[in-house]
């Protein structure tokens, strides 16, 4: 009996050695050594990206040009419906407000379905809305259809146009986004006179119908937003695997190998890699969306910069347990994807993290065929240095293990595998997606340099569920990619920051006053005796200096020693004072001078917004801050012009209207002067609080 067991042991040992030799041979018929793998989208900084810049430029010309030229329609609409101009201005204010308010929601849609789909859908929708707006029977119809629905449609065009440029560029991002956003100024220059000519020839209804056709052309430009194909990033752990496997008892290694071969007979192809994804924590911050802020997920760099040996040890020790303890569950999966999900749960307690203990817990979710392995305690080195670098996060990474196989046909069918982690690479999972200036301002970029290292350091990992939802392509009301983006952009915890709140209210007052000159400047000039054909070019003057100002402010912000905050505050202060003094003279030269100064001042506000957020709040919170700022500024844009216009009706003069507009812009600039001091105070308070927590 003893001899038979020895013979069987020798036979099994020989079988295992043959398998190992086949795996490590690395010939054409065998797969390469197993690797730790993820996917990231590295901007090409050129190529097709310049086509996207051109497409984004045209979309900005059309959207912002139409938004800022609504004031040209005021007289004709108010006369036909026999209503006051402030009441008529509500439609244009709602249009400008809702295309900002829709920003977080459109970003979530674009994150899941892509820029191309979102832009095309928005172009068709907005074009249809403008077409039916030309049939408006009353002003209330224009409020809802033209203002609210049209604003949502414009948001679906505008957001992809703004984001996609940054997704394609890193080194040349400042130049690319600068070219793209100048479309806003060019649109303001040309759309005012174009709209005036259309009204003269076809009436305001005909003008809206022709604008609908112009908007429909955005379908062509949005179709140029070609998705950026992710690249495969991997770290080989063949040596670490071999070392670790030799520590296992021989019989256990043989049993695991046989289970792997049995599973390899499935029709599902098997890849020789370990795909890394994130795990959605059970206790989410947002109970409604059931998702967390993006910054709570690890980045690709935090995982792949860990040693291959560290990750492979976790993988191999768990791999054997899974096959031994869950073999029956896997056999019942009916040719489902052959993978075992292993979640390394990383938790932080007040006590020091101690050495890894062998008495761990194995938790199975039989409904989803997922098995989560949660160690009770982790080694400090593994937790803080190898896995998450400088910070212990409350989230997890998921290791998707695909066992090796000697089947040539299975290996060569890798491309047809159902498991593709690349499906979860999404633009909104980048911390810097809303940063539109030179990346040289970012400490992260300076420390990593351009290319893959920096990209991985700002790219958050998707969850496995996120990947599966895209692979399965099932119709879902709110997939995880949408919920996670909304949970990030609408995270109200940032409202507890005094620095952010002061900056947000400053932006609110700026937007309340900013649209007033666009809406009423030409009408005031005509009322004061200026020729209508000349008055329409006041908007063009704003557009010209706005375009030049964006370029100048972008260049100045890149100069060392120049404070972006100071530049923004001075520009708003000058713009507010100029607006309040704009009614001192009715002379055309004076009015055109004011238009030029106003265009320069608001260009700084638009260009420096993302830079200020990063300087004050930090890159990790940029997406969160941008989402909340869009809501603040959208509401302000929707109510600012009608409120200011009410004073025209009360006083029968535009003087009070422009005093209010200028006062709000001036107030916003003055409010932001102490922001640096408040930020230092808040940082000191946070450090003191952390120190007290550590001492206690």
XYZ file of C-alpha atoms in Angstrom, residues 71-687:
617
model
C -29.986 89.612 -26.103
C -30.353 90.282 -29.852
C -33.709 88.455 -29.724
C -35.121 90.479 -26.827
C -36.870 93.272 -28.724
C -38.622 91.064 -31.271
C -39.856 88.452 -28.783
C -41.050 91.020 -26.243
C -42.915 92.957 -28.940
C -44.658 89.892 -30.384
C -45.787 88.579 -26.999
C -46.347 92.094 -25.629
C -44.332 91.470 -22.477
C -41.513 93.250 -20.672
C -37.920 92.590 -21.640
C -36.931 91.237 -18.194
C -39.732 88.690 -18.482
C -38.495 87.784 -21.930
C -34.902 87.588 -20.640
C -35.871 84.706 -18.345
C -35.812 82.353 -21.350
C -32.214 83.272 -22.198
C -31.186 83.158 -18.536
C -32.628 79.671 -18.137
C -30.737 78.579 -21.249
C -27.425 79.835 -19.854
C -28.201 78.487 -16.393
C -29.289 74.980 -17.275
C -26.411 74.261 -19.592
C -24.229 74.714 -16.516
C -26.558 72.982 -14.046
C -26.702 69.933 -16.318
C -22.899 69.629 -16.142
C -22.582 66.980 -13.386
C -25.326 64.821 -14.871
C -23.978 65.069 -18.409
C -20.500 64.233 -17.094
C -21.899 61.066 -15.532
C -23.532 60.043 -18.808
C -20.354 60.766 -20.762
C -18.345 58.745 -18.269
C -20.399 55.641 -18.965
C -21.386 56.007 -22.615
C -18.565 58.128 -23.975
C -18.080 61.636 -25.355
C -19.169 60.693 -28.849
C -22.560 59.293 -27.852
C -23.268 62.130 -25.432
C -22.309 64.853 -27.903
C -24.319 63.350 -30.759
C -27.378 62.791 -28.567
C -27.128 66.342 -27.218
C -26.797 67.826 -30.713
C -29.899 66.035 -31.982
C -31.876 66.878 -28.853
C -30.890 70.568 -28.765
C -31.565 70.955 -32.488
C -35.036 69.485 -32.073
C -35.740 71.764 -29.078
C -34.738 74.909 -30.975
C -36.867 73.839 -33.931
C -40.017 73.446 -31.836
C -39.170 76.641 -29.922
C -39.781 78.538 -33.156
C -43.448 77.494 -32.765
C -43.765 79.047 -29.291
C -47.319 80.366 -28.616
C -46.303 82.273 -25.473
C -43.317 83.191 -23.317
C -43.986 80.444 -20.766
C -43.469 77.903 -23.549
C -40.082 79.454 -24.303
C -39.106 79.313 -20.636
C -39.639 75.568 -20.422
C -38.730 74.404 -23.917
C -36.093 76.893 -25.083
C -34.687 77.692 -21.633
C -34.742 74.483 -19.584
C -34.718 71.759 -22.259
C -32.512 73.751 -24.615
C -30.041 74.341 -21.779
C -29.872 70.604 -21.041
C -29.248 69.885 -24.713
C -26.503 72.500 -24.842
C -24.943 70.966 -21.731
C -24.745 67.622 -23.535
C -22.760 69.319 -26.308
C -20.672 71.613 -24.133
C -19.423 69.181 -21.461
C -17.941 66.588 -23.869
C -16.366 69.411 -25.880
C -14.622 70.717 -22.756
C -13.569 67.383 -21.234
C -12.453 65.414 -24.269
C -9.617 67.822 -25.095
C -8.046 67.329 -21.687
C -8.472 63.560 -21.994
C -6.338 63.545 -25.166
C -3.588 65.896 -23.975
C -1.146 66.180 -21.076
C 2.061 67.889 -22.197
C 0.212 70.178 -24.621
C -2.996 70.440 -22.612
C -2.737 74.175 -21.980
C -2.337 74.880 -25.698
C -5.034 72.415 -26.765
C -7.636 73.589 -24.261
C -6.690 77.207 -24.957
C -7.480 76.737 -28.637
C -10.679 74.893 -27.794
C -12.122 77.433 -25.340
C -11.353 80.402 -27.561
C -14.299 79.104 -29.526
C -16.445 80.745 -26.863
C -15.036 84.169 -27.674
C -15.187 83.590 -31.434
C -18.796 82.505 -31.096
C -19.621 85.715 -29.252
C -17.921 87.723 -32.014
C -19.784 86.181 -34.954
C -23.125 84.915 -33.628
C -24.465 88.312 -32.578
C -24.284 89.857 -36.078
C -25.386 86.570 -37.680
C -28.455 86.371 -35.429
C -29.301 90.026 -36.157
C -29.169 89.397 -39.915
C -31.307 86.282 -39.564
C -33.931 88.231 -37.621
C -33.958 91.002 -40.230
C -34.586 88.506 -43.040
C -36.612 85.696 -41.393
C -37.899 87.063 -38.086
C -36.986 85.660 -34.694
C -38.864 82.390 -35.353
C -36.963 81.836 -38.580
C -33.733 82.700 -36.785
C -34.401 79.982 -34.176
C -35.152 77.471 -36.920
C -31.885 78.250 -38.711
C -30.026 78.063 -35.407
C -31.517 74.580 -34.982
C -29.877 73.578 -38.262
C -26.558 75.050 -37.138
C -26.780 73.114 -33.873
C -27.488 69.904 -35.773
C -24.087 70.238 -37.447
C -22.558 69.484 -34.033
C -23.491 65.852 -34.728
C -20.670 65.734 -37.263
C -18.141 67.295 -34.898
C -19.202 65.167 -31.934
C -18.745 62.064 -34.088
C -15.053 62.985 -34.281
C -14.627 62.321 -30.530
C -12.970 58.986 -31.137
C -12.566 56.955 -27.916
C -9.032 56.784 -26.587
C -7.942 53.155 -26.505
C -6.418 52.162 -23.154
C -2.982 50.624 -22.975
C -2.104 47.422 -21.149
C 0.099 47.954 -18.090
C 1.483 44.889 -16.324
C 4.077 43.801 -13.798
C 5.412 40.256 -14.066
C 5.361 38.155 -10.925
C 6.664 34.889 -12.343
C 9.644 34.714 -10.016
C 7.625 35.565 -6.932
C 4.964 33.022 -7.879
C 7.531 30.279 -8.299
C 9.091 31.045 -4.918
C 5.746 31.122 -3.176
C 4.424 27.958 -4.811
C 7.425 25.981 -3.610
C 6.427 26.793 -0.048
C 3.113 24.988 -0.420
C 2.818 21.276 0.339
C 3.278 19.203 -2.795
C -0.085 17.426 -2.582
C -1.924 20.751 -2.203
C -0.113 22.176 -5.229
C -1.079 19.110 -7.258
C -4.703 19.392 -6.174
C -4.838 23.063 -7.109
C -3.236 22.319 -10.482
C -5.737 19.567 -11.240
C -8.643 21.864 -10.368
C -7.222 24.473 -12.701
C -6.936 21.990 -15.556
C -10.451 20.770 -14.958
C -11.746 24.325 -15.132
C -9.657 24.972 -18.254
C -11.862 22.592 -20.215
C -14.550 25.269 -20.150
C -15.440 27.086 -23.357
C -14.506 30.372 -21.762
C -10.989 31.444 -22.681
C -8.530 31.987 -19.851
C -5.926 34.732 -19.649
C -2.591 34.406 -17.901
C -2.867 37.576 -15.881
C -4.169 39.062 -12.678
C -6.456 42.001 -13.402
C -6.542 44.694 -10.722
C -9.770 46.568 -10.038
C -11.233 48.449 -7.075
C -13.869 47.235 -4.665
C -16.924 49.259 -3.748
C -17.015 49.519 0.067
C -20.026 47.998 1.752
C -20.607 51.181 3.748
C -20.879 53.877 1.098
C -20.848 57.576 1.862
C -23.805 58.240 -0.436
C -26.664 55.954 0.568
C -28.902 57.108 -2.265
C -26.405 56.565 -5.096
C -24.692 53.637 -3.318
C -21.304 54.851 -4.479
C -18.357 56.753 -3.060
C -16.404 59.824 -4.005
C -13.785 58.941 -6.603
C -10.877 59.839 -4.313
C -11.704 56.901 -2.029
C -10.644 54.448 -4.755
C -6.957 53.566 -5.286
C -5.044 54.775 -8.315
C -3.334 52.505 -10.808
C 0.057 53.723 -9.579
C -0.732 52.861 -5.979
C -1.321 49.262 -6.987
C 1.203 48.654 -9.752
C 4.033 50.378 -7.917
C 3.674 47.761 -5.226
C 6.157 44.925 -5.462
C 5.145 41.952 -7.581
C 6.175 39.688 -4.746
C 3.843 41.370 -2.276
C 0.832 41.081 -4.521
C 1.635 37.576 -5.674
C 1.958 36.344 -2.100
C -1.537 37.597 -1.355
C -2.813 36.106 -4.575
C -1.257 32.646 -4.257
C -2.139 32.074 -0.633
C -5.723 33.030 -1.359
C -5.812 31.160 -4.647
C -5.291 27.795 -2.995
C -7.958 28.415 -0.360
C -10.475 29.411 -2.991
C -10.016 26.291 -5.067
C -10.070 23.982 -2.074
C -13.006 25.566 -0.249
C -15.149 26.758 -3.146
C -14.603 24.097 -5.801
C -18.236 23.014 -5.636
C -19.519 26.572 -6.060
C -17.272 27.099 -9.070
C -18.428 23.861 -10.671
C -22.023 25.084 -10.556
C -21.232 28.284 -12.437
C -22.213 26.746 -15.814
C -19.313 28.046 -17.852
C -19.421 31.504 -16.368
C -16.249 33.560 -16.379
C -13.548 31.466 -14.720
C -12.169 33.798 -12.120
C -12.085 34.094 -8.368
C -12.497 37.528 -6.919
C -10.218 38.220 -4.022
C -10.702 41.509 -2.221
C -7.971 42.722 0.066
C -9.902 44.874 2.481
C -7.724 47.597 3.938
C -8.962 49.189 7.115
C -7.451 51.721 9.449
C -7.940 51.613 13.214
C -6.625 53.675 16.074
C -4.331 50.824 17.048
C -1.203 50.134 15.056
C -1.656 47.617 12.258
C 0.000 44.385 13.339
C 1.472 41.465 11.496
C -0.674 39.457 9.123
C -2.548 36.760 11.038
C -3.371 33.322 9.627
C -6.860 33.106 11.127
C -8.604 35.124 8.437
C -12.212 35.176 7.355
C -13.625 34.027 4.048
C -16.903 35.651 3.013
C -18.934 34.407 0.052
C -21.668 36.180 -1.845
C -23.487 33.235 -3.389
C -25.947 35.433 -5.243
C -23.204 37.032 -7.308
C -20.817 34.075 -7.391
C -18.191 36.360 -5.879
C -15.918 35.365 -3.015
C -14.357 38.101 -0.893
C -11.374 37.365 1.300
C -10.935 39.902 4.064
C -7.867 39.633 6.268
C -8.515 40.720 9.815
C -5.177 42.494 10.045
C -2.541 43.482 7.520
C 1.157 44.101 7.752
C 1.958 47.814 7.901
C 4.489 47.570 5.088
C 2.020 45.840 2.807
C -0.738 48.284 3.641
C 0.976 51.635 3.652
C 3.967 51.179 1.345
C 3.278 48.395 -1.095
C -0.436 48.733 -1.728
C -1.417 52.315 -1.056
C 1.841 54.202 -0.779
C 1.401 57.188 1.499
C -2.169 56.701 2.657
C -4.367 53.927 3.981
C -7.716 54.031 2.181
C -10.926 52.477 3.422
C -11.453 50.819 0.075
C -10.053 47.725 -1.565
C -8.351 46.395 -4.613
C -9.728 43.311 -6.296
C -7.507 40.662 -7.785
C -9.133 38.773 -10.644
C -7.154 35.556 -10.948
C -7.152 33.621 -14.211
C -5.429 30.230 -13.805
C -2.767 29.133 -16.269
C -3.575 26.662 -18.968
C -1.463 24.635 -21.391
C -4.141 24.714 -24.034
C -2.776 26.475 -27.121
C -6.231 27.249 -28.446
C -7.270 28.752 -25.107
C -4.178 30.925 -24.980
C -4.505 32.110 -28.549
C -8.132 33.092 -27.970
C -7.149 35.776 -25.473
C -8.598 38.501 -27.625
C -12.052 36.962 -27.421
C -12.075 36.654 -23.646
C -15.046 38.060 -21.807
C -12.882 39.522 -19.065
C -11.417 42.830 -20.186
C -10.474 45.224 -17.413
C -9.888 47.852 -20.102
C -13.664 48.201 -20.343
C -13.587 50.121 -17.059
C -11.174 52.869 -18.152
C -13.235 56.043 -17.944
C -12.410 59.751 -18.285
C -14.088 60.850 -15.068
C -11.865 58.497 -13.076
C -8.960 60.880 -13.736
C -8.367 63.413 -10.971
C -7.200 66.067 -13.465
C -9.961 65.734 -16.065
C -11.269 69.269 -15.353
C -7.843 70.893 -15.160
C -7.541 73.048 -18.280
C -4.207 74.740 -17.710
C -0.577 73.650 -17.980
C 0.069 70.512 -15.947
C 3.435 71.936 -14.911
C 1.521 73.739 -12.154
C 0.663 70.412 -10.538
C 3.076 68.899 -7.989
C 1.962 65.443 -9.135
C 3.062 66.200 -12.689
C 6.368 67.704 -11.590
C 7.216 64.649 -9.496
C 6.224 62.047 -12.091
C 6.832 63.856 -15.363
C 4.778 63.297 -18.474
C 3.712 59.907 -19.711
C 2.605 56.720 -18.070
C 3.801 57.403 -14.512
C 1.772 60.578 -14.158
C -1.267 59.097 -15.878
C -1.319 56.143 -13.489
C -0.926 58.468 -10.502
C -4.137 60.361 -11.340
C -6.222 57.479 -12.746
C -8.575 55.763 -10.295
C -9.377 52.100 -10.780
C -12.861 50.946 -11.782
C -14.658 48.299 -9.761
C -15.200 44.840 -11.174
C -18.937 45.452 -11.270
C -18.289 48.520 -13.394
C -16.313 46.411 -15.858
C -18.949 43.691 -15.951
C -21.757 46.161 -16.647
C -20.012 47.382 -19.785
C -19.088 43.895 -20.936
C -22.622 42.583 -20.539
C -24.067 45.698 -22.225
C -27.373 45.351 -20.418
C -29.832 48.228 -20.292
C -29.616 49.779 -16.817
C -31.265 52.843 -15.412
C -28.225 54.005 -13.453
C -25.039 51.969 -13.934
C -22.173 52.239 -11.486
C -20.086 54.496 -13.751
C -22.919 57.040 -13.622
C -23.550 56.686 -9.898
C -19.873 56.987 -9.022
C -19.478 60.178 -11.065
C -22.552 61.739 -9.490
C -21.383 60.710 -6.030
C -18.094 62.482 -6.763
C -19.370 65.679 -8.378
C -22.289 66.135 -5.981
C -20.466 65.216 -2.766
C -21.720 67.879 -0.355
C -19.019 67.164 2.233
C -16.923 69.811 0.466
C -19.479 72.398 1.573
C -17.989 72.127 5.060
C -14.797 73.782 3.792
C -14.776 77.557 4.489
C -12.274 78.061 1.673
C -14.458 76.348 -0.888
C -17.657 78.015 0.300
C -16.178 81.502 0.015
C -14.838 80.687 -3.452
C -18.187 79.168 -4.501
C -20.187 82.192 -3.335
C -17.720 84.442 -5.114
C -18.376 82.528 -8.344
C -22.106 82.731 -7.657
C -22.083 86.534 -7.492
C -19.798 86.743 -10.520
C -22.229 84.738 -12.641
C -25.202 86.753 -11.398
C -23.639 89.895 -12.786
C -21.770 88.449 -15.759
C -24.711 87.814 -18.110
C -26.338 91.224 -17.609
C -24.154 93.120 -20.132
C -24.597 90.314 -22.662
C -28.341 90.579 -22.270
C -28.913 94.345 -22.068
C -25.849 96.210 -23.371
C -26.958 96.383 -27.009
C -30.548 97.244 -26.060
C -29.385 100.068 -23.794
C -27.192 101.456 -26.573
C -30.076 101.411 -29.052
C -32.311 103.137 -26.506
C -29.695 105.833 -26.093
C -29.583 106.537 -29.809
C -26.958 104.174 -31.202
C -27.680 102.635 -34.585
C -28.921 99.005 -34.127
C -26.520 97.721 -36.776
C -23.640 99.222 -34.763
C -24.957 98.258 -31.328
C -24.879 94.542 -32.160
C -21.100 94.765 -32.513
C -20.792 95.637 -28.828
C -21.184 91.920 -28.164
C -18.535 91.233 -30.771
C -16.166 93.588 -28.947
C -16.680 91.604 -25.759
C -15.952 88.432 -27.711
C -12.730 89.791 -29.222
C -11.183 90.890 -25.941
C -12.505 87.775 -24.203
C -10.586 85.644 -26.718
C -7.402 87.683 -26.334
C -7.795 87.754 -22.562
C -8.022 83.969 -22.290
C -4.711 83.643 -24.088
C -3.029 86.360 -22.000
C -4.332 85.099 -18.644
C -3.329 81.545 -19.501
C 0.182 82.695 -20.350
C 0.492 84.850 -17.216
C -0.678 82.031 -14.960
C 2.230 79.924 -16.230
C 4.816 82.510 -15.195
C 6.466 81.633 -11.844
C 5.702 84.131 -9.128
C 2.403 85.364 -10.560
C -0.544 84.443 -8.356
C -3.559 83.170 -10.260
C -5.794 84.262 -7.394
C -4.454 87.812 -7.435
C -4.864 87.956 -11.209
C -8.461 86.780 -10.916
C -9.317 89.210 -8.119
C -7.832 92.219 -9.871
C -9.633 91.346 -13.107
C -12.992 91.011 -11.352
C -12.463 94.235 -9.434
C -11.710 96.149 -12.632
C -14.610 94.505 -14.458
C -17.057 95.322 -11.669
C -16.026 98.976 -11.453
C -16.123 99.317 -15.262
C -19.646 97.865 -15.394
C -20.890 100.255 -12.718
C -19.404 103.190 -14.650
C -20.571 101.988 -18.073
C -23.528 104.366 -18.138
C -21.580 107.596 -17.615
C -21.531 108.315 -21.350
C -23.631 107.220 -24.295
C -20.864 107.898 -26.806
C -20.126 104.868 -29.024
C -16.391 105.074 -28.271
C -17.085 104.938 -24.531
C -19.440 101.976 -24.883
C -17.009 100.021 -27.036
C -14.215 100.748 -24.553
C -16.355 99.361 -21.745
C -17.149 96.268 -23.818
C -13.434 95.664 -24.367
C -12.582 96.028 -20.664
C -15.480 93.798 -19.651
C -14.416 91.085 -22.084
C -10.876 91.086 -20.680
C -12.050 90.864 -17.075
C -14.399 87.917 -17.541
C -11.795 86.053 -19.585
C -9.609 85.784 -16.487
C -12.469 84.368 -14.453
C -13.184 81.700 -17.076
C -9.539 80.768 -17.718
C -8.313 80.584 -14.138
C -11.212 78.731 -12.552
C -9.663 75.233 -12.568
C -6.257 76.591 -11.504
C -7.797 78.334 -8.504
C -9.670 75.215 -7.436
C -6.478 73.144 -7.485
C -4.490 75.828 -5.631
C -7.167 76.221 -2.962
C -8.766 72.788 -2.655
C -6.297 70.329 -4.207
C -6.226 68.178 -7.330
C -7.971 65.208 -5.711
C -11.052 67.344 -4.999
C -11.098 69.109 -8.354
C -13.897 67.007 -9.844
C -15.986 67.336 -6.696
C -15.454 71.101 -6.569
C -16.191 71.529 -10.266
C -19.509 69.706 -9.964
C -20.681 71.901 -7.102
C -19.402 75.075 -8.782
C -21.404 74.277 -11.915
C -24.550 74.116 -9.772
C -23.730 77.384 -7.986
C -22.940 79.215 -11.196
C -25.823 77.710 -13.142
C -28.370 78.890 -10.581
C -26.747 82.335 -10.525
C -26.826 82.603 -14.320
C -30.496 81.627 -14.372
C -31.622 84.313 -11.919
C -29.105 87.141 -12.395
C -30.347 88.824 -15.569
C -34.082 88.723 -14.731
C -33.465 90.204 -11.271
C -31.271 92.973 -12.675
C -33.811 93.578 -15.460
C -36.599 94.116 -12.925
C -34.930 97.318 -11.825
C -35.101 98.600 -15.388
C -38.859 98.212 -15.280
C -39.080 99.868 -11.883
C -36.861 102.840 -12.744
C -37.423 102.978 -16.503
C -33.653 103.116 -16.862
C -30.784 100.670 -17.236
C -28.633 102.556 -14.724
C -29.704 100.496 -11.710
C -29.406 97.280 -13.754
C -25.739 97.886 -14.549
C -25.015 99.186 -11.049
C -26.292 95.890 -9.643
C -24.376 93.849 -12.217
C -21.119 95.695 -11.579
C -21.632 95.609 -7.837
C -22.059 91.845 -7.839
C -18.905 91.337 -9.927
C -16.968 93.746 -7.691
C -18.253 91.980 -4.574
C -17.145 88.611 -5.928
C -13.615 89.915 -6.478
C -13.386 91.508 -3.032
C -14.686 88.338 -1.374
C -11.860 86.298 -2.860
C -9.001 88.519 -1.644
C -8.623 86.750 1.745
C -8.899 83.235 0.290
C -5.201 82.420 0.754
C -5.336 83.385 4.434
C -8.496 81.372 4.997
C -6.892 78.387 3.291
C -3.847 78.602 5.601
C -6.119 78.860 8.642
C -8.167 75.869 7.494
C -5.041 73.791 6.816
C -3.652 74.657 10.250
C -6.948 73.715 11.881
C -6.995 70.386 10.053
C -3.407 69.625 11.098
